[in-house]
XYZ file of C-alpha atoms in Angstrom:
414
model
C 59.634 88.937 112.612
C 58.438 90.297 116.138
C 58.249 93.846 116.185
C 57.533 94.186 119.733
C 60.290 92.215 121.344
C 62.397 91.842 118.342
C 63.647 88.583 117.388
C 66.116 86.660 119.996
C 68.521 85.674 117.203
C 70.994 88.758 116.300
C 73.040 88.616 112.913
C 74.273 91.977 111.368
C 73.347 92.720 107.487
C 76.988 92.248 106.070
C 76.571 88.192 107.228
C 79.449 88.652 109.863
C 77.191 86.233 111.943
C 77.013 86.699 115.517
C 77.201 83.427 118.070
C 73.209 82.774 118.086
C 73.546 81.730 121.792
C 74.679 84.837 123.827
C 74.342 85.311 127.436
C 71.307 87.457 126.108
C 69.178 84.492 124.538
C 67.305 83.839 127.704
C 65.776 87.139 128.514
C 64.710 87.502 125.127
C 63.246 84.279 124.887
C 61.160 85.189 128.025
C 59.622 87.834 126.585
C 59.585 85.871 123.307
C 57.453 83.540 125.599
C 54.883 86.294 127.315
C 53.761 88.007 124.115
C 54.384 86.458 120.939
C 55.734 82.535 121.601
C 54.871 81.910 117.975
C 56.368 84.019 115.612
C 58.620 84.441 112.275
C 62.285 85.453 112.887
C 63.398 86.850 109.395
C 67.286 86.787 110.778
C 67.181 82.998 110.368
C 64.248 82.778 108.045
C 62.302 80.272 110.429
C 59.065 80.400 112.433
C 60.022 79.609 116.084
C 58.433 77.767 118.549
C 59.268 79.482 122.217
C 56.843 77.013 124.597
C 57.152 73.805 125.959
C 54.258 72.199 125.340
C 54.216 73.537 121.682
C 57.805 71.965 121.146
C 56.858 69.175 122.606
C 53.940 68.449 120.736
C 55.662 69.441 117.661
C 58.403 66.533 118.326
C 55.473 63.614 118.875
C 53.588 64.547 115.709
C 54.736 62.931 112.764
C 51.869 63.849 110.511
C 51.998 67.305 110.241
C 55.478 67.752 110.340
C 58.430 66.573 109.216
C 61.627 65.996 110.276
C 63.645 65.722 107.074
C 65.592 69.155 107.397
C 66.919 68.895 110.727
C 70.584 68.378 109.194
C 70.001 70.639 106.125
C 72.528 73.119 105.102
C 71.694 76.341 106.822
C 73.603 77.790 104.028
C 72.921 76.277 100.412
C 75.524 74.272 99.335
C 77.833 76.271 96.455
C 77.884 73.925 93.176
C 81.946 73.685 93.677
C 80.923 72.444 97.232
C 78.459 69.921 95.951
C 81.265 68.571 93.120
C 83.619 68.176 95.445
C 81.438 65.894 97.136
C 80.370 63.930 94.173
C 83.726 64.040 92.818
C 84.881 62.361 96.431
C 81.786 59.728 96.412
C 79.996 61.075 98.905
C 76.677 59.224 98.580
C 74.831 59.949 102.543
C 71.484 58.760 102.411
C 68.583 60.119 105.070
C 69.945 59.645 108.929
C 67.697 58.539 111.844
C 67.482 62.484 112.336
C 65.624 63.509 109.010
C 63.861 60.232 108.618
C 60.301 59.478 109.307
C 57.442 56.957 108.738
C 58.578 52.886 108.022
C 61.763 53.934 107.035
C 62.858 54.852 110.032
C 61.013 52.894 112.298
C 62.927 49.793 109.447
C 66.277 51.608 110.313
C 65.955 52.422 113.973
C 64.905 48.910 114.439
C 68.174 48.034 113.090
C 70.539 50.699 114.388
C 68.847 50.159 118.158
C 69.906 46.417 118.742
C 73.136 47.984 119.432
C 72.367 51.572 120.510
C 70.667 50.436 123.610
C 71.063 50.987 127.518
C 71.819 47.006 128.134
C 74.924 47.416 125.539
C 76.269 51.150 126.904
C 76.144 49.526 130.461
C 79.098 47.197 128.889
C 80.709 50.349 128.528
C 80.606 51.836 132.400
C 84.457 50.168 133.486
C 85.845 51.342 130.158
C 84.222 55.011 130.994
C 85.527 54.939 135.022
C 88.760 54.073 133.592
C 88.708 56.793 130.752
C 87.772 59.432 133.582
C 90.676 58.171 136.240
C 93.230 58.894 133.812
C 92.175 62.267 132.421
C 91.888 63.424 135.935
C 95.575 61.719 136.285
C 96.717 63.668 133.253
C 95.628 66.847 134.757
C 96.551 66.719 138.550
C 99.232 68.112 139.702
C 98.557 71.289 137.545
C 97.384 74.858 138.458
C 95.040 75.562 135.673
C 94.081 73.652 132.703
C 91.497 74.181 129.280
C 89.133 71.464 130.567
C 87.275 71.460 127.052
C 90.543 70.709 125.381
C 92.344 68.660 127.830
C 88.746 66.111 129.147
C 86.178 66.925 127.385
C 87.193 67.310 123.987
C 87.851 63.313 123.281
C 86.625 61.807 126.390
C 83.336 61.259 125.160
C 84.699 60.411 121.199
C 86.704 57.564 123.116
C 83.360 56.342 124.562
C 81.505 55.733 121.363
C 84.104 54.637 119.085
C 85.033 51.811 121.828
C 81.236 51.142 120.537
C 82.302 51.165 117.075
C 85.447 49.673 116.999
C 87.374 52.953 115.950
C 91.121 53.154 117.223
C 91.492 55.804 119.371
C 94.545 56.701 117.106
C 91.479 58.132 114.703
C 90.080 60.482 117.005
C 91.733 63.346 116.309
C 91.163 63.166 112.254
C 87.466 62.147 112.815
C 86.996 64.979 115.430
C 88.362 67.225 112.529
C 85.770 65.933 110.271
C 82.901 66.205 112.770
C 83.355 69.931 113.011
C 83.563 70.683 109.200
C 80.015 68.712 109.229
C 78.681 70.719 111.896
C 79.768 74.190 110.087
C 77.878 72.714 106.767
C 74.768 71.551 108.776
C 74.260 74.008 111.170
C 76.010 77.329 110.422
C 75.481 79.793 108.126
C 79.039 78.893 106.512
C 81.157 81.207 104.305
C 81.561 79.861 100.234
C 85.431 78.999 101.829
C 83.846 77.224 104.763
C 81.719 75.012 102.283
C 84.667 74.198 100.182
C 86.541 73.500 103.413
C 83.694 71.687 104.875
C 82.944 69.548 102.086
C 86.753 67.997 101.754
C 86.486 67.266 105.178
C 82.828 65.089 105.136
C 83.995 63.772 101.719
C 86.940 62.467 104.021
C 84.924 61.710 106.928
C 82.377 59.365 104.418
C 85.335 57.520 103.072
C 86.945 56.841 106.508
C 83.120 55.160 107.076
C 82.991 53.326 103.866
C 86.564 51.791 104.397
C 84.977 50.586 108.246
C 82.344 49.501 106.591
C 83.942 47.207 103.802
C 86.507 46.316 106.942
C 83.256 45.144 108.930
C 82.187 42.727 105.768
C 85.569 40.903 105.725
C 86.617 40.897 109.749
C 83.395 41.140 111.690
C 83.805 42.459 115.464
C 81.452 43.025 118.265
C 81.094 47.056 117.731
C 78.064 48.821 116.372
C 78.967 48.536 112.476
C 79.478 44.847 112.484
C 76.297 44.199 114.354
C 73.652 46.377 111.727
C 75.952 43.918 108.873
C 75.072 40.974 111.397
C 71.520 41.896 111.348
C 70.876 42.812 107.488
C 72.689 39.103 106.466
C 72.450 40.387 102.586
C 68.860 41.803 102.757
C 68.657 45.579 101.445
C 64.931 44.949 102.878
C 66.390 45.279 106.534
C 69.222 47.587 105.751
C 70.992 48.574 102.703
C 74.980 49.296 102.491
C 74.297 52.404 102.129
C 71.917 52.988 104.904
C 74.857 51.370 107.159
C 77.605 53.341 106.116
C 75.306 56.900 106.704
C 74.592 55.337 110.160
C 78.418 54.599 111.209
C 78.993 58.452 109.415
C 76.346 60.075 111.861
C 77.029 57.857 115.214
C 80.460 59.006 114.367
C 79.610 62.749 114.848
C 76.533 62.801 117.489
C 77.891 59.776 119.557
C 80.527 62.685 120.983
C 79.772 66.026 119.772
C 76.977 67.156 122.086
C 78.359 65.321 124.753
C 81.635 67.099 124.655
C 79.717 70.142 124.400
C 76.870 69.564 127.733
C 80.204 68.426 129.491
C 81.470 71.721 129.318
C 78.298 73.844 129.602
C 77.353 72.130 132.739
C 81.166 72.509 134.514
C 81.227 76.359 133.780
C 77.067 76.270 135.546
C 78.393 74.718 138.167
C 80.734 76.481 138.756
C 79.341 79.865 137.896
C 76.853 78.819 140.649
C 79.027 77.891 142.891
C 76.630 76.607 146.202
C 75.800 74.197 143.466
C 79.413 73.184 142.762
C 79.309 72.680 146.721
C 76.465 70.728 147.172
C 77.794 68.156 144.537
C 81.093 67.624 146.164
C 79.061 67.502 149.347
C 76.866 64.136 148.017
C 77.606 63.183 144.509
C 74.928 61.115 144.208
C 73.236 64.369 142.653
C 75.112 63.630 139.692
C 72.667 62.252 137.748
C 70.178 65.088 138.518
C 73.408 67.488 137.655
C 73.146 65.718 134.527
C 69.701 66.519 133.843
C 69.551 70.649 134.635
C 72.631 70.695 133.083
C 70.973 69.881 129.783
C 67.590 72.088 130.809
C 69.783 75.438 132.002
C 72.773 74.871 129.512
C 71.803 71.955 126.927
C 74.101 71.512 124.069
C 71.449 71.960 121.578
C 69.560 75.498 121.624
C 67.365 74.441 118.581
C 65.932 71.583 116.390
C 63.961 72.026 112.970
C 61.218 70.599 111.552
C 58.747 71.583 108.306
C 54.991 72.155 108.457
C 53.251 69.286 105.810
C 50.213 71.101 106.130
C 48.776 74.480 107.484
C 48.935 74.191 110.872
C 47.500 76.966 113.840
C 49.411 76.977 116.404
C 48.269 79.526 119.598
C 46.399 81.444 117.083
C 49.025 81.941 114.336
C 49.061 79.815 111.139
C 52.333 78.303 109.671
C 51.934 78.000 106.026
C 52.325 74.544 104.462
C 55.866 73.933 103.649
C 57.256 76.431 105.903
C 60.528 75.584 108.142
C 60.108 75.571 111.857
C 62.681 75.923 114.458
C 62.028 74.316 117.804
C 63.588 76.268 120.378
C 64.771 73.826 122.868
C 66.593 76.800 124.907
C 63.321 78.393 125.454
C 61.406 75.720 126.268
C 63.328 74.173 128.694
C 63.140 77.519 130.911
C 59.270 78.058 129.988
C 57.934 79.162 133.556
C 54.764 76.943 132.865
C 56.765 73.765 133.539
C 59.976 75.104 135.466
C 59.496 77.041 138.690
C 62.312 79.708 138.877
C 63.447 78.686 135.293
C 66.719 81.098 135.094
C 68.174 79.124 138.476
C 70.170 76.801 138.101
C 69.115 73.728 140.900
C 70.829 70.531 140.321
C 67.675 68.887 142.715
C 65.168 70.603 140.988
C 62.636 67.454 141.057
C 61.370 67.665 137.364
C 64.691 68.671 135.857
C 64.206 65.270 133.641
C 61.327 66.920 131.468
C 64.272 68.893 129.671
C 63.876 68.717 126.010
C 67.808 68.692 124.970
C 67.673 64.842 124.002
C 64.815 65.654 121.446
C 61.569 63.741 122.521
C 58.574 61.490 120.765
C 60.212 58.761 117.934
C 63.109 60.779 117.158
C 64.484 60.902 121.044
C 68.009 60.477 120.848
C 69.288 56.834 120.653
C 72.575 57.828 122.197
C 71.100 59.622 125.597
C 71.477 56.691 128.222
C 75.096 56.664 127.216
C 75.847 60.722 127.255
C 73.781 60.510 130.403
C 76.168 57.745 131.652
C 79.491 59.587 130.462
C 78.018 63.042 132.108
C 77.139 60.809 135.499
C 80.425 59.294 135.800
C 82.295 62.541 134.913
C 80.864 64.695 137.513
C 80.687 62.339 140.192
C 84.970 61.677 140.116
C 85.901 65.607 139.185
C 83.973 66.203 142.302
C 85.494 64.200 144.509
C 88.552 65.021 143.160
C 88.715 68.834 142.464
C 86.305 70.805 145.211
C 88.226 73.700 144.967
C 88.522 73.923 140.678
C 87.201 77.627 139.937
C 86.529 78.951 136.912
C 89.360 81.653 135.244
C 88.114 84.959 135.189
C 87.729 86.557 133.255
C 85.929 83.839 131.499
C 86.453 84.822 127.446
C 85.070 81.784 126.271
C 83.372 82.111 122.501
C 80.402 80.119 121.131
C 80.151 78.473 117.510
C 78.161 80.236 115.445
C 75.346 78.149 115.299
C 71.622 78.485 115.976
C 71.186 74.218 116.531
C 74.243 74.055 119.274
C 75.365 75.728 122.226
C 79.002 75.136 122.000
C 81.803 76.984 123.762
C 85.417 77.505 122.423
C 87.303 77.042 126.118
C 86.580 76.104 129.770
C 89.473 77.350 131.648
C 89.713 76.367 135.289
C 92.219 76.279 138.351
C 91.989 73.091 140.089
C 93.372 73.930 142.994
């Protein structure tokens, strides 16, 4: 750990975790940045990456490290956790996430022929319309939870149109989501596993049953296709490889999305000449879309394990060792972001933004979440130039070092 600056990630002794994003994080980081962008954090037991360049080099280079703990359990798994998973038949092979080498460049081959920007443009009528009613369901009212009443299954009713999941299931699988992401990427209490580990046990067998659906009554959504495309042969895709991809599309197809969609609102409109200027020409809403995700992205973190010792800015990380990429640093690191701490939704290189991962493992889903964000910002704009943001603002964030996710987004609309 950094003696000087002291590490950016706060938890207290007696494991009453902190939120690891705090309105704090930033001016850490900076100095994190300045005198010691390399260093071990013994709070989350990870060497952490602060600049850009280092992260993204880190990201392009499969050789020396490897990606296959990026969805590990921050907390071991308890052995009653891990039977009730086995007793459930939970069976999850490697995702696109924590794969590497030919097997997932074989899998992403697969998963891509439907995760692509010529099939999410399909989708752009079916999102307009999604948008036009939420903001019907909320007009008319003084102040509304936009988190819980938009952006909470908004962007689930995007992606499982792409998988052919009734929206009927959203609220169960948006249940299940969130006991994965306390597992993955929390440090989770022994009740939290047990509690966690019901839920993905539930949330594998809801993808198993789509699955074996998908075998019998083929459709155009994303399962059916990767069945489509393996036509029997385990040496394009297995069943199981299929039924772990419909289990993580389910989760990350809508969980960060629901999450940037609320970090960028409450920028916005915590900045609020930049709330103006949007309403003013929102054909900046693709740009708001991109330093959205570099001042506020959804994920503050990404991991990765040295395969080798590797010097990095003078320091060595030992073979073996976990790294964690700070995304939240690097996409304010003052070598590639003039002014980094304002928030500019025409800053001209806001793109460069590291939130979508970069290199082989850049997210699949990002031309659709970029879509979603687009469409989203450009009608609540036109529609609600005078929605403030309730103060005070007592919003909470998960407890997560991987996510920055908020609890609330209360606003007046008019």
């Amino acid at each position: 750990m950094n003696t000087t600056a002291g590490c950016p990630f706060q938890a207290a002794a007696t494991r009453d975790f902190r939120p690891y994003y705090s309105p704090e994080l930033h001016a850490a980081f900076e100095v994190q940045r300045r005198t010691e962008p390399v260093f071990w954090c013994e709070e989350i037991g990870y060497w952490v990456l602060t600049r850009h360049s280092d992260v993204y080099a880190v990201l392009h280079d499969g050789v020396r490290f490897s990606s296959e703990n990026t969805t590990r359990p921050v907390t071991p798994m308890s052995p009653e956790a891990m039977a009730i998973l086995k007793e459930e038949g939970y069976a999850s092979t490697a995702s696109h996430s924590t794969l590497y080498g030919d097997v997932h460049k074989r899998t992403r081959a697969v998963t891509s022929q439907k995760l692509n920007l010529r099939e999410f443009v399909k989708l752009e009528s079916h999102i307009r319309r999604l948008v036009a009613e939420a903001i019907e369901r909320i007009e008319g009212k003084d102040e509304v939870d936009l988190l819980r009443e938009v952006n909470y299954e908004l962007p689930a009713q995007v992606v499982f149109k792409l998988m052919g999941i009734p929206d009927s299931d959203i609220p169960n699988v948006k249940k299940w989501a969130g006991a994965r992401s306390v597992i993955d990427f929390s440090p989770a209490t022994h009740e939290q596993q047990l509690e966690g580990a019901r839920n993905m046990a539930a949330f594998w067998q809801y993808c198993a049953a789509l699955v074996e659906d998908r075998l019998k009554q083929p459709r155009d959504d994303f399962t059916s296709t990767m069945l489509a495309l393996r036509n029997g042969d385990d040496a394009v895709i297995s069943i199981p490889e299929i039924i772990t991809h419909t289990f993580g599309v389910a989760f990350a197809g809508h969980e960060t999305t629901t999450n940037q969609l609320t970090n960028t609102f409450r920028s916005l409109l915590e900045n609020r000449s930049q709330w103006e200027a949007l309403c003013g020409d929102p054909t900046l809403a693709a740009n708001t879309v991109e330093e959205g995700m570099r001042y506020a992205g959804a994920v503050i973190g990404w991991r990765r394990i040295a395969l080798q010792d590797v010097a990095i800015r003078g320091v060595t990380i030992p073979k073996g060792a976990p790294i964690m990429l700070s995304l939240a640093s690097a996409n304010r690191d003052e070598e590639v972001f003039p002014d980094p701490h304002r928030f500019d939704i025409r800053r001209a290189n806001a793109r460069k933004q590291l939130t979508f991962g970069n290199g082989v493992h850049f997210c699949l889903g990002a031309p659709l979440a970029r879509l979603e964000m687009k469409i989203v910002f450009e009608e609540f704009s036109r529609r609600f130039p005078n929605m403030r943001l309730v103060q005070p603002d007592t919003a909470q964030h998960m407890h997560t070092f991987v996510f920055r996710a908020a609890d609330a987004l209360r606003v007046t609309l008019q």
